[in-house]
mmCIF file of C-alpha atoms and ligand atoms in Angstrom:
data_model
loop_
_atom_site.group_PDB
_atom_site.id
_atom_site.type_symbol
_atom_site.label_atom_id
_atom_site.label_comp_id
_atom_site.label_asym_id
_atom_site.label_seq_id
_atom_site.Cartn_x
_atom_site.Cartn_y
_atom_site.Cartn_z
ATOM 1 C CA MET A 57 0.236 0.054 -0.198
ATOM 2 C CA ILE A 58 1.298 3.962 -0.894
ATOM 3 C CA TRP A 59 0.732 6.319 2.075
ATOM 4 C CA TYR A 60 -0.577 9.029 0.195
ATOM 5 C CA PRO A 61 1.360 12.508 1.501
ATOM 6 C CA TYR A 62 -1.455 15.562 3.524
ATOM 7 C CA VAL A 63 -4.377 13.440 3.201
ATOM 8 C CA GLN A 64 -7.005 11.265 4.965
ATOM 9 C CA MET A 65 -6.511 7.889 3.101
ATOM 10 C CA LYS A 66 -10.283 6.507 3.900
ATOM 11 C CA THR A 67 -11.523 9.212 2.394
ATOM 12 C CA MET A 68 -9.405 9.933 -0.209
ATOM 13 C CA PRO A 69 -9.972 11.040 -4.201
ATOM 14 C CA GLN A 70 -8.719 8.194 -6.660
ATOM 15 C CA PRO A 71 -5.248 9.987 -7.492
ATOM 16 C CA TYR A 72 -5.205 10.536 -11.576
ATOM 17 C CA LYS A 73 -2.470 7.789 -12.708
ATOM 18 C CA ILE A 74 0.410 9.669 -15.203
ATOM 19 C CA ILE A 75 1.771 7.503 -17.825
ATOM 20 C CA ASP A 76 3.094 10.137 -19.538
ATOM 21 C CA ALA A 77 4.224 13.421 -19.137
ATOM 22 C CA ASP A 78 5.904 15.616 -21.789
ATOM 23 C CA GLY A 79 6.108 19.757 -21.785
ATOM 24 C CA VAL A 80 3.506 21.377 -19.788
ATOM 25 C CA TYR A 81 1.615 18.007 -19.763
ATOM 26 C CA LEU A 82 -0.187 15.029 -18.366
ATOM 27 C CA TYR A 83 -1.149 12.327 -19.183
ATOM 28 C CA THR A 84 -3.142 9.805 -18.024
ATOM 29 C CA LYS A 85 -5.124 6.602 -19.424
ATOM 30 C CA ASP A 86 -7.460 8.867 -21.249
ATOM 31 C CA ASN A 87 -6.533 12.179 -20.488
ATOM 32 C CA LYS A 88 -4.379 14.957 -20.785
ATOM 33 C CA MET A 89 -3.983 18.169 -18.294
ATOM 34 C CA ILE A 90 -1.865 21.021 -18.091
ATOM 35 C CA ASP A 91 0.226 20.487 -14.564
ATOM 36 C CA SER A 92 -0.852 24.342 -13.795
ATOM 37 C CA ILE A 93 1.510 23.558 -10.610
ATOM 38 C CA SER A 94 4.504 21.879 -12.092
ATOM 39 C CA SER A 95 4.441 19.227 -9.600
ATOM 40 C CA TRP A 96 4.443 21.032 -6.169
ATOM 41 C CA TRP A 97 6.390 23.631 -7.967
ATOM 42 C CA CYS A 98 10.049 21.813 -9.018
ATOM 43 C CA MET A 99 9.236 20.884 -13.050
ATOM 44 C CA ILE A 100 9.868 24.950 -14.223
ATOM 45 C CA HIS A 101 10.859 23.509 -17.400
ATOM 46 C CA GLY A 102 8.677 21.345 -17.596
ATOM 47 C CA TYR A 103 8.051 17.356 -18.228
ATOM 48 C CA LYS A 104 11.480 15.703 -20.582
ATOM 49 C CA HIS A 105 13.111 18.772 -21.276
ATOM 50 C CA PRO A 106 16.110 17.350 -23.767
ATOM 51 C CA VAL A 107 18.468 19.033 -22.258
ATOM 52 C CA LEU A 108 18.063 18.066 -19.001
ATOM 53 C CA THR A 109 16.606 13.713 -19.881
ATOM 54 C CA GLU A 110 20.465 14.252 -21.533
ATOM 55 C CA ALA A 111 22.461 14.946 -18.360
ATOM 56 C CA LEU A 112 21.294 13.229 -16.659
ATOM 57 C CA LYS A 113 21.402 10.143 -18.850
ATOM 58 C CA SER A 114 24.861 10.749 -20.056
ATOM 59 C CA GLN A 115 25.959 10.705 -16.428
ATOM 60 C CA ALA A 116 24.400 7.904 -15.616
ATOM 61 C CA ASP A 117 26.324 6.064 -18.319
ATOM 62 C CA LYS A 118 29.260 6.823 -16.076
ATOM 63 C CA PHE A 119 27.812 6.586 -12.845
ATOM 64 C CA ALA A 120 24.631 6.918 -10.740
ATOM 65 C CA HIS A 121 26.545 7.423 -7.147
ATOM 66 C CA VAL A 122 29.654 7.738 -5.117
ATOM 67 C CA MET A 123 29.362 9.338 -1.847
ATOM 68 C CA LEU A 124 30.937 12.377 -1.156
ATOM 69 C CA ALA A 125 33.110 12.115 1.978
ATOM 70 C CA GLY A 126 36.524 11.156 0.866
ATOM 71 C CA LEU A 127 35.403 11.216 -2.624
ATOM 72 C CA THR A 128 34.875 14.202 -4.974
ATOM 73 C CA HIS A 129 33.371 14.174 -8.622
ATOM 74 C CA GLU A 130 33.631 16.476 -11.649
ATOM 75 C CA PRO A 131 28.862 16.755 -11.552
ATOM 76 C CA VAL A 132 29.247 18.386 -7.773
ATOM 77 C CA GLU A 133 33.054 20.481 -8.442
ATOM 78 C CA HIS A 134 31.250 22.463 -11.732
ATOM 79 C CA PHE A 135 27.975 22.731 -10.158
ATOM 80 C CA SER A 136 28.853 24.152 -6.756
ATOM 81 C CA ALA A 137 31.692 26.887 -8.726
ATOM 82 C CA GLU A 138 28.331 27.632 -11.257
ATOM 83 C CA LEU A 139 26.147 27.521 -8.350
ATOM 84 C CA ALA A 140 28.612 30.627 -7.062
ATOM 85 C CA LYS A 141 29.485 31.941 -9.987
ATOM 86 C CA THR A 142 25.145 32.660 -10.567
ATOM 87 C CA LEU A 143 24.405 33.540 -6.901
ATOM 88 C CA PRO A 144 25.244 37.056 -5.713
ATOM 89 C CA GLY A 145 28.033 38.177 -2.936
ATOM 90 C CA THR A 146 30.000 35.609 -1.697
ATOM 91 C CA LEU A 147 26.995 33.368 -1.344
ATOM 92 C CA ASN A 148 29.704 30.365 -3.019
ATOM 93 C CA TYR A 149 29.886 27.873 -0.127
ATOM 94 C CA THR A 150 26.912 25.451 -1.660
ATOM 95 C CA PHE A 151 26.196 21.790 1.221
ATOM 96 C CA PHE A 152 23.863 19.656 -0.539
ATOM 97 C CA SER A 153 21.408 17.532 0.572
ATOM 98 C CA ASP A 154 18.614 15.470 -0.706
ATOM 99 C CA SER A 155 15.950 17.069 0.139
ATOM 100 C CA GLY A 156 14.565 20.941 0.685
ATOM 101 C CA SER A 157 13.354 19.875 4.478
ATOM 102 C CA VAL A 158 17.042 18.943 5.172
ATOM 103 C CA SER A 159 18.631 22.220 3.730
ATOM 104 C CA VAL A 160 16.242 24.759 6.325
ATOM 105 C CA GLU A 161 17.806 22.022 8.482
ATOM 106 C CA VAL A 162 21.584 22.428 7.488
ATOM 107 C CA ALA A 163 20.523 26.081 7.618
ATOM 108 C CA LEU A 164 19.496 26.362 11.117
ATOM 109 C CA LYS A 165 22.709 24.076 12.540
ATOM 110 C CA ILE A 166 24.222 26.475 10.518
ATOM 111 C CA ALA A 167 23.450 29.717 11.731
ATOM 112 C CA LEU A 168 23.569 28.190 15.585
ATOM 113 C CA GLN A 169 27.396 26.983 15.251
ATOM 114 C CA PHE A 170 27.787 30.441 14.164
ATOM 115 C CA TYR A 171 27.173 32.302 16.834
ATOM 116 C CA LEU A 172 28.193 28.679 19.141
ATOM 117 C CA ASN A 173 31.785 28.942 17.957
ATOM 118 C CA GLN A 174 32.914 32.061 18.283
ATOM 119 C CA GLY A 175 32.188 31.813 21.673
ATOM 120 C CA GLU A 176 28.555 32.480 21.716
ATOM 121 C CA LYS A 177 26.430 30.527 23.619
ATOM 122 C CA ASN A 178 23.391 32.345 24.445
ATOM 123 C CA ARG A 179 21.995 32.884 20.415
ATOM 124 C CA THR A 180 19.628 29.811 20.314
ATOM 125 C CA LYS A 181 16.788 30.987 19.469
ATOM 126 C CA VAL A 182 15.579 31.859 15.772
ATOM 127 C CA LEU A 183 12.842 34.893 14.711
ATOM 128 C CA ALA A 184 10.422 33.291 12.186
ATOM 129 C CA LEU A 185 7.195 34.564 10.351
ATOM 130 C CA LYS A 186 3.685 33.627 11.004
ATOM 131 C CA HIS A 187 2.520 30.896 8.046
ATOM 132 C CA ALA A 188 6.251 30.105 7.631
ATOM 133 C CA TYR A 189 6.779 26.925 6.456
ATOM 134 C CA HIS A 190 9.978 25.552 6.103
ATOM 135 C CA GLY A 191 9.276 21.982 5.950
ATOM 136 C CA ASP A 192 7.769 18.374 8.117
ATOM 137 C CA THR A 193 11.104 17.526 10.234
ATOM 138 C CA PHE A 194 11.016 18.224 13.476
ATOM 139 C CA LYS A 195 12.970 21.504 13.581
ATOM 140 C CA THR A 196 11.245 22.767 10.658
ATOM 141 C CA MET A 197 8.012 22.163 12.270
ATOM 142 C CA GLU A 198 9.177 24.037 14.550
ATOM 143 C CA VAL A 199 9.868 27.479 13.235
ATOM 144 C CA GLY A 200 7.198 26.921 10.935
ATOM 145 C CA ASP A 201 3.941 28.640 11.350
ATOM 146 C CA SER A 202 1.361 26.383 9.666
ATOM 147 C CA GLU A 203 -1.234 24.537 12.451
ATOM 148 C CA SER A 204 -3.271 23.380 9.886
ATOM 149 C CA TYR A 205 -0.242 21.431 9.372
ATOM 150 C CA HIS A 206 2.137 21.001 11.869
ATOM 151 C CA PHE A 207 -0.145 20.267 14.863
ATOM 152 C CA VAL A 208 1.775 17.584 15.676
ATOM 153 C CA LEU A 209 3.615 19.329 17.608
ATOM 154 C CA ASP A 210 1.363 20.534 19.641
ATOM 155 C CA ALA A 211 2.045 17.780 22.036
ATOM 156 C CA PHE A 212 5.642 18.614 23.046
ATOM 157 C CA GLY A 213 3.316 22.435 24.337
ATOM 158 C CA PRO A 214 4.510 26.138 23.764
ATOM 159 C CA LYS A 215 7.530 26.626 21.198
ATOM 160 C CA LYS A 216 10.711 27.764 23.226
ATOM 161 C CA ASP A 217 12.877 28.231 20.260
ATOM 162 C CA VAL A 218 11.102 30.697 17.791
ATOM 163 C CA TYR A 219 9.457 33.946 17.789
ATOM 164 C CA HIS A 220 6.806 34.222 14.962
ATOM 165 C CA ILE A 221 6.284 37.940 13.478
ATOM 166 C CA PRO A 222 3.658 39.213 10.563
ATOM 167 C CA THR A 223 5.672 40.479 7.895
ATOM 168 C CA GLU A 224 5.009 44.149 9.314
ATOM 169 C CA ILE A 225 8.631 45.876 9.400
ATOM 170 C CA PRO A 226 7.459 47.292 13.266
ATOM 171 C CA ALA A 227 6.896 43.670 14.134
ATOM 172 C CA LEU A 228 10.504 43.439 12.334
ATOM 173 C CA GLU A 229 11.572 46.081 15.063
ATOM 174 C CA LYS A 230 10.343 45.132 18.401
ATOM 175 C CA ALA A 231 10.997 42.117 18.112
ATOM 176 C CA MET A 232 14.557 42.499 17.432
ATOM 177 C CA GLU A 233 15.710 45.085 19.452
ATOM 178 C CA GLU A 234 14.084 42.890 22.342
ATOM 179 C CA HIS A 235 14.979 39.462 21.266
ATOM 180 C CA HIS A 236 18.206 40.390 18.916
ATOM 181 C CA LYS A 237 20.729 39.024 21.424
ATOM 182 C CA GLU A 238 19.031 35.071 21.359
ATOM 183 C CA LEU A 239 18.686 34.773 18.296
ATOM 184 C CA ASN A 240 20.448 33.536 15.957
ATOM 185 C CA CYS A 241 19.057 34.188 12.484
ATOM 186 C CA VAL A 242 15.937 35.366 10.511
ATOM 187 C CA LEU A 243 14.425 33.026 9.012
ATOM 188 C CA VAL A 244 12.116 34.202 6.197
ATOM 189 C CA GLU A 245 11.067 32.872 2.556
ATOM 190 C CA PRO A 246 11.164 36.106 0.957
ATOM 191 C CA LEU A 247 8.934 37.808 -0.627
ATOM 192 C CA LEU A 248 5.731 35.118 -0.938
ATOM 193 C CA GLN A 249 5.094 32.040 1.725
ATOM 194 C CA GLY A 250 3.601 29.180 -0.140
ATOM 195 C CA ALA A 251 2.410 26.367 1.676
ATOM 196 C CA GLY A 252 1.480 29.354 4.358
ATOM 197 C CA GLY A 253 -1.564 29.652 1.536
ATOM 198 C CA MET A 254 0.749 31.751 -0.807
ATOM 199 C CA LEU A 255 0.973 35.677 0.798
ATOM 200 C CA MET A 256 2.779 38.176 -0.657
ATOM 201 C CA TYR A 257 5.075 40.726 0.748
ATOM 202 C CA ASP A 258 7.147 43.642 0.171
ATOM 203 C CA LEU A 259 10.323 43.845 -0.606
ATOM 204 C CA ALA A 260 10.690 46.854 2.606
ATOM 205 C CA PHE A 261 10.017 43.838 4.776
ATOM 206 C CA LEU A 262 13.774 42.216 3.936
ATOM 207 C CA GLN A 263 15.420 44.967 3.471
ATOM 208 C CA ARG A 264 14.881 46.661 6.735
ATOM 209 C CA ALA A 265 15.760 42.947 7.722
ATOM 210 C CA ARG A 266 18.788 42.753 5.961
ATOM 211 C CA GLU A 267 20.036 46.371 7.938
ATOM 212 C CA LEU A 268 18.299 44.911 11.470
ATOM 213 C CA CYS A 269 20.358 42.213 10.966
ATOM 214 C CA ASP A 270 23.725 43.950 9.666
ATOM 215 C CA LYS A 271 23.240 46.415 13.269
ATOM 216 C CA TYR A 272 22.155 43.798 15.765
ATOM 217 C CA GLY A 273 24.504 40.730 14.003
ATOM 218 C CA VAL A 274 22.438 38.258 13.440
ATOM 219 C CA LEU A 275 22.390 36.093 10.214
ATOM 220 C CA LEU A 276 19.447 36.588 7.654
ATOM 221 C CA VAL A 277 18.365 33.737 5.729
ATOM 222 C CA PHE A 278 16.570 33.275 3.659
ATOM 223 C CA ASP A 279 14.731 29.554 2.315
ATOM 224 C CA GLU A 280 14.286 30.656 -1.526
ATOM 225 C CA VAL A 281 13.715 25.813 -1.488
ATOM 226 C CA ALA A 282 10.105 28.163 -3.390
ATOM 227 C CA THR A 283 11.186 30.645 -4.513
ATOM 228 C CA GLY A 284 14.540 30.521 -6.262
ATOM 229 C CA PHE A 285 15.025 30.107 -9.474
ATOM 230 C CA GLY A 286 12.433 32.467 -10.912
ATOM 231 C CA ARG A 287 9.382 31.937 -8.832
ATOM 232 C CA THR A 288 8.697 35.864 -7.027
ATOM 233 C CA GLY A 289 10.189 37.296 -11.086
ATOM 234 C CA TYR A 290 13.270 37.524 -9.538
ATOM 235 C CA MET A 291 15.674 35.049 -10.569
ATOM 236 C CA PHE A 292 16.412 34.935 -6.438
ATOM 237 C CA VAL A 293 15.168 37.026 -4.895
ATOM 238 C CA ALA A 294 18.417 37.433 -2.675
ATOM 239 C CA ASP A 295 19.486 39.192 -6.050
ATOM 240 C CA ALA A 296 17.647 41.949 -3.982
ATOM 241 C CA VAL A 297 19.061 41.689 -1.190
ATOM 242 C CA THR A 298 21.425 39.376 -0.040
ATOM 243 C CA PRO A 299 21.365 36.931 3.521
ATOM 244 C CA ASP A 300 23.869 34.887 4.997
ATOM 245 C CA ILE A 301 22.619 32.214 4.175
ATOM 246 C CA ILE A 302 20.317 30.288 1.087
ATOM 247 C CA CYS A 303 18.241 26.746 1.667
ATOM 248 C CA LEU A 304 16.856 26.323 -2.667
ATOM 249 C CA GLY A 305 15.540 22.685 -3.275
ATOM 250 C CA LYS A 306 12.165 22.161 -5.795
ATOM 251 C CA GLY A 307 13.474 23.917 -9.317
ATOM 252 C CA LEU A 308 17.602 23.037 -8.455
ATOM 253 C CA THR A 309 17.637 19.816 -10.597
ATOM 254 C CA GLY A 310 14.282 21.677 -12.291
ATOM 255 C CA GLY A 311 12.442 18.657 -10.269
ATOM 256 C CA TYR A 312 13.812 15.971 -11.763
ATOM 257 C CA ILE A 313 15.876 14.583 -8.950
ATOM 258 C CA GLY A 314 15.581 15.368 -5.534
ATOM 259 C CA HIS A 315 17.817 17.886 -4.427
ATOM 260 C CA ALA A 316 18.651 20.698 -1.482
ATOM 261 C CA ALA A 317 20.930 23.258 -1.090
ATOM 262 C CA THR A 318 22.828 25.971 1.762
ATOM 263 C CA VAL A 319 24.561 28.049 0.490
ATOM 264 C CA ALA A 320 26.601 30.306 3.171
ATOM 265 C CA ASN A 321 28.525 33.846 2.249
ATOM 266 C CA GLN A 322 32.400 34.246 2.701
ATOM 267 C CA LYS A 323 31.839 35.467 6.578
ATOM 268 C CA VAL A 324 29.492 32.286 7.864
ATOM 269 C CA TYR A 325 32.069 30.287 6.326
ATOM 270 C CA ASP A 326 34.753 31.134 8.182
ATOM 271 C CA ALA A 327 33.272 30.563 11.387
ATOM 272 C CA PHE A 328 33.779 26.894 10.643
ATOM 273 C CA TYR A 329 37.232 27.320 9.077
ATOM 274 C CA GLY A 330 40.549 26.531 11.156
ATOM 275 C CA ASP A 331 42.374 23.941 13.184
ATOM 276 C CA SER A 332 40.063 22.607 15.532
ATOM 277 C CA ASN A 333 37.972 19.818 14.252
ATOM 278 C CA ARG A 334 35.358 21.032 16.290
ATOM 279 C CA LEU A 335 34.653 23.924 14.475
ATOM 280 C CA ALA A 336 33.670 22.179 11.313
ATOM 281 C CA LEU A 337 30.081 21.175 10.663
ATOM 282 C CA MET A 338 29.180 17.741 11.428
ATOM 283 C CA HIS A 339 26.218 16.780 8.622
ATOM 284 C CA GLY A 340 26.171 14.378 6.095
ATOM 285 C CA PRO A 341 23.739 13.441 4.042
ATOM 286 C CA THR A 342 24.077 9.965 2.152
ATOM 287 C CA PHE A 343 22.751 11.178 -0.908
ATOM 288 C CA MET A 344 24.821 14.865 -1.011
ATOM 289 C CA ALA A 345 26.252 15.770 -4.436
ATOM 290 C CA ASN A 346 24.405 12.932 -5.772
ATOM 291 C CA PRO A 347 26.041 13.303 -9.271
ATOM 292 C CA LEU A 348 22.232 12.873 -11.808
ATOM 293 C CA ALA A 349 21.380 15.079 -9.676
ATOM 294 C CA CYS A 350 24.061 17.721 -9.839
ATOM 295 C CA SER A 351 24.693 16.930 -13.827
ATOM 296 C CA VAL A 352 20.964 17.524 -14.267
ATOM 297 C CA GLY A 353 21.585 20.663 -11.389
ATOM 298 C CA LEU A 354 23.701 21.662 -13.800
ATOM 299 C CA ALA A 355 21.672 21.623 -17.316
ATOM 300 C CA SER A 356 18.387 23.231 -15.933
ATOM 301 C CA LEU A 357 20.924 26.449 -14.661
ATOM 302 C CA LYS A 358 22.266 27.106 -18.194
ATOM 303 C CA VAL A 359 18.958 26.217 -20.351
ATOM 304 C CA PHE A 360 17.672 29.330 -17.070
ATOM 305 C CA LYS A 361 19.789 31.679 -18.262
ATOM 306 C CA GLU A 362 20.673 31.164 -22.097
ATOM 307 C CA GLU A 363 16.661 30.607 -22.559
ATOM 308 C CA ASN A 364 16.304 34.632 -20.991
ATOM 309 C CA TYR A 365 13.580 32.453 -18.651
ATOM 310 C CA LEU A 366 13.329 35.606 -16.359
ATOM 311 C CA GLY A 367 11.687 37.118 -19.647
ATOM 312 C CA LYS A 368 9.440 34.529 -19.838
ATOM 313 C CA ILE A 369 7.817 35.217 -16.028
ATOM 314 C CA LYS A 370 7.950 38.504 -16.717
ATOM 315 C CA LYS A 371 5.840 37.512 -20.095
ATOM 316 C CA ILE A 372 3.715 34.602 -17.522
ATOM 317 C CA GLU A 373 3.250 37.709 -14.798
ATOM 318 C CA ALA A 374 2.106 40.447 -17.261
ATOM 319 C CA ILE A 375 -0.265 37.273 -19.362
ATOM 320 C CA THR A 376 -1.891 35.874 -15.899
ATOM 321 C CA LYS A 377 -2.711 40.150 -14.675
ATOM 322 C CA ARG A 378 -4.598 40.863 -17.891
ATOM 323 C CA GLU A 379 -5.990 38.155 -18.194
ATOM 324 C CA LEU A 380 -7.425 38.905 -14.157
ATOM 325 C CA ALA A 381 -7.491 42.358 -14.132
ATOM 326 C CA GLY A 382 -11.294 43.455 -12.913
ATOM 327 C CA PHE A 383 -12.099 40.184 -12.519
ATOM 328 C CA THR A 384 -14.132 39.622 -9.303
ATOM 329 C CA ASP A 385 -16.754 37.641 -7.205
ATOM 330 C CA ASP A 386 -17.906 37.726 -3.602
ATOM 331 C CA ARG A 387 -16.657 34.848 -2.643
ATOM 332 C CA ILE A 388 -13.039 36.168 -3.549
ATOM 333 C CA LYS A 389 -11.134 37.360 -0.927
ATOM 334 C CA GLU A 390 -7.973 38.758 -2.502
ATOM 335 C CA ILE A 391 -6.084 37.574 -5.596
ATOM 336 C CA ARG A 392 -1.942 37.871 -5.515
ATOM 337 C CA ILE A 393 0.336 37.651 -7.785
ATOM 338 C CA MET A 394 4.137 37.574 -9.355
ATOM 339 C CA GLY A 395 6.055 36.406 -11.392
ATOM 340 C CA ALA A 396 4.642 33.034 -12.169
ATOM 341 C CA SER A 397 2.799 32.800 -9.307
ATOM 342 C CA VAL A 398 -0.710 34.182 -9.060
ATOM 343 C CA CYS A 399 -3.838 32.060 -6.034
ATOM 344 C CA ILE A 400 -7.165 33.463 -5.239
ATOM 345 C CA GLU A 401 -8.128 33.479 -2.011
ATOM 346 C CA VAL A 402 -11.673 33.000 -1.026
ATOM 347 C CA LYS A 403 -13.865 33.508 1.748
ATOM 348 C CA ASP A 404 -14.397 29.692 2.200
ATOM 349 C CA PRO A 405 -12.126 26.770 1.898
ATOM 350 C CA LYS A 406 -15.937 24.939 0.832
ATOM 351 C CA TYR A 407 -15.842 27.532 -2.541
ATOM 352 C CA ILE A 408 -13.141 25.340 -4.150
ATOM 353 C CA GLN A 409 -14.564 22.019 -3.112
ATOM 354 C CA GLY A 410 -14.692 20.126 -6.057
ATOM 355 C CA TYR A 411 -11.874 22.622 -8.273
ATOM 356 C CA GLN A 412 -10.014 19.517 -8.900
ATOM 357 C CA GLN A 413 -12.136 17.492 -10.396
ATOM 358 C CA TYR A 414 -13.432 20.257 -12.670
ATOM 359 C CA ALA A 415 -9.935 21.361 -13.408
ATOM 360 C CA TYR A 416 -9.361 17.588 -14.734
ATOM 361 C CA LYS A 417 -12.334 17.594 -16.897
ATOM 362 C CA ASN A 418 -11.043 21.314 -18.130
ATOM 363 C CA HIS A 419 -7.239 19.138 -18.970
ATOM 364 C CA VAL A 420 -5.702 20.402 -16.031
ATOM 365 C CA PHE A 421 -4.134 19.397 -12.928
ATOM 366 C CA ALA A 422 -4.811 21.558 -10.169
ATOM 367 C CA ARG A 423 -4.285 21.200 -6.664
ATOM 368 C CA PRO A 424 -5.661 23.763 -4.061
ATOM 369 C CA PHE A 425 -5.619 23.938 -0.687
ATOM 370 C CA MET A 426 -7.069 24.978 2.417
ATOM 371 C CA SER A 427 -8.660 28.424 0.542
ATOM 372 C CA TYR A 428 -5.766 28.775 -1.332
ATOM 373 C CA LEU A 429 -6.854 28.321 -5.345
ATOM 374 C CA TYR A 430 -3.410 28.979 -7.233
ATOM 375 C CA ALA A 431 -1.718 28.355 -9.947
ATOM 376 C CA MET A 432 2.258 28.056 -10.192
ATOM 377 C CA VAL A 433 3.062 26.953 -14.266
ATOM 378 C CA PRO A 434 6.033 25.605 -15.162
ATOM 379 C CA TYR A 435 8.180 28.408 -17.035
ATOM 380 C CA ILE A 436 8.001 27.375 -20.167
ATOM 381 C CA ILE A 437 3.877 27.249 -20.978
ATOM 382 C CA THR A 438 2.373 29.158 -24.308
ATOM 383 C CA GLU A 439 0.010 32.347 -24.074
ATOM 384 C CA ASP A 440 -2.389 29.956 -25.413
ATOM 385 C CA GLU A 441 -2.374 27.664 -22.282
ATOM 386 C CA LEU A 442 -1.447 29.782 -20.153
ATOM 387 C CA VAL A 443 -4.672 31.280 -20.617
ATOM 388 C CA HIS A 444 -6.181 28.166 -20.560
ATOM 389 C CA VAL A 445 -5.045 27.418 -17.133
ATOM 390 C CA LEU A 446 -6.499 31.209 -16.532
ATOM 391 C CA ASN A 447 -9.684 30.767 -17.809
ATOM 392 C CA THR A 448 -10.298 27.538 -16.055
ATOM 393 C CA MET A 449 -10.306 29.335 -12.741
ATOM 394 C CA LYS A 450 -12.040 32.563 -12.972
ATOM 395 C CA ASN A 451 -15.274 30.065 -14.859
ATOM 396 C CA TRP A 452 -15.501 27.643 -11.751
ATOM 397 C CA PHE A 453 -16.618 31.086 -10.622
ATOM 398 C CA TYR A 454 -19.338 31.197 -13.446
ATOM 399 C CA ILE A 455 -20.957 28.053 -13.630
ATOM 400 C CA LYS A 456 -21.130 27.061 -10.075
HETATM 401 C C1 PLP B 92 8.944 22.920 -0.339
HETATM 402 C C2 PLP B 92 9.749 23.261 0.958
HETATM 403 C C3 PLP B 92 10.096 22.975 1.849
HETATM 404 C C4 PLP B 92 10.908 21.734 1.619
HETATM 405 O O1 PLP B 92 10.786 21.558 0.741
HETATM 406 P P1 PLP B 92 10.699 19.666 0.649
HETATM 407 O O2 PLP B 92 11.740 19.062 -0.471
HETATM 408 O O3 PLP B 92 9.733 19.262 0.447
HETATM 409 O O4 PLP B 92 11.578 18.952 1.358
HETATM 410 C C5 PLP B 92 11.097 24.172 2.673
HETATM 411 N N1 PLP B 92 11.263 25.327 2.316
HETATM 412 C C6 PLP B 92 9.584 26.227 1.857
HETATM 413 C C7 PLP B 92 9.733 27.191 1.565
HETATM 414 C C8 PLP B 92 8.988 25.237 0.655
HETATM 415 O O5 PLP B 92 7.938 25.655 0.179
#
């Protein structure tokens, strides 16, 4: 038996069985649908991209995996060099892992040890955002603030090592003033909070966070597992405000293989560098820097740059704004658009119940959650296909 995610197995509707996928399309035995959410936001090039597929195949012909401790290989050397070149500032030191959650765990471990290595033992807390989502492992659940996913944590009582604030500058200033001596980092999903409800906020908040982190000597960590690789319109939000540590996942390998990265800047790296083993980072996922993942990640970066993906994303944003301009309905609370992300938030979850089945009939795959009807399309989508996705979302409100 398969145990499916985030669902009551007893009442779960039958999932659609995929037998092929190509470009933006998913194929079942008797239907063809546009994947409007890029398989949990990671298939940024769509399916069966020739360059990515070739990179994977040619590496598989050499070797599929070797461990990274005591061994190294060309795919990881190239990929980490290319990431360093692509990321801003001195974000040059890449620690690979196998999933976004683990990349955040690693960032949190690094932030804690950064201070321990300098003899500061009291900086055990994290400042995070209300509605934050950083993954499903225990520490990431703790820094998260999404009651509807992680209620099991209630068993442990109130959270001790995290403060949650809204994305408002006065709240940020107050929390930093009060708590800076206990904080090792400010952790945020920059500009776009995905799983917490596709919430969007201003760059000014991040600019202020950067200033205050500098002022108080606290690390700034961006969880760009969802926002990285173009989703907000920036390649990385880090290109606008540079953090000390960035977490990447989802789109990192173009969705081909689960892999993630925690990238630190010079200042952070230096605090671990020295003669004592006690300063070293004690972490090492079995599959870190998997050669298949690195090869396909490298190909993904190349395609992203050479084929002007940021231009494609601008176009997706413009079309989305045009198509949704003036669209309203009594049941809608707010429509939010940023880069290649759009969310229609309804006033009650019941207003989007049945949408997935409706979309399926209209050849679109969608997976709304709670009150959020959203799309995060692969960047290779054509204008007609995108308009079809958006029309399907709008028509739902007309026919119901
Ligand atoms: C998806 C996600 C994660 C977790 O990544 P996994 O690969 O599912 O472990 C962490 N942070 C953010 C912002 C995410 O969207």
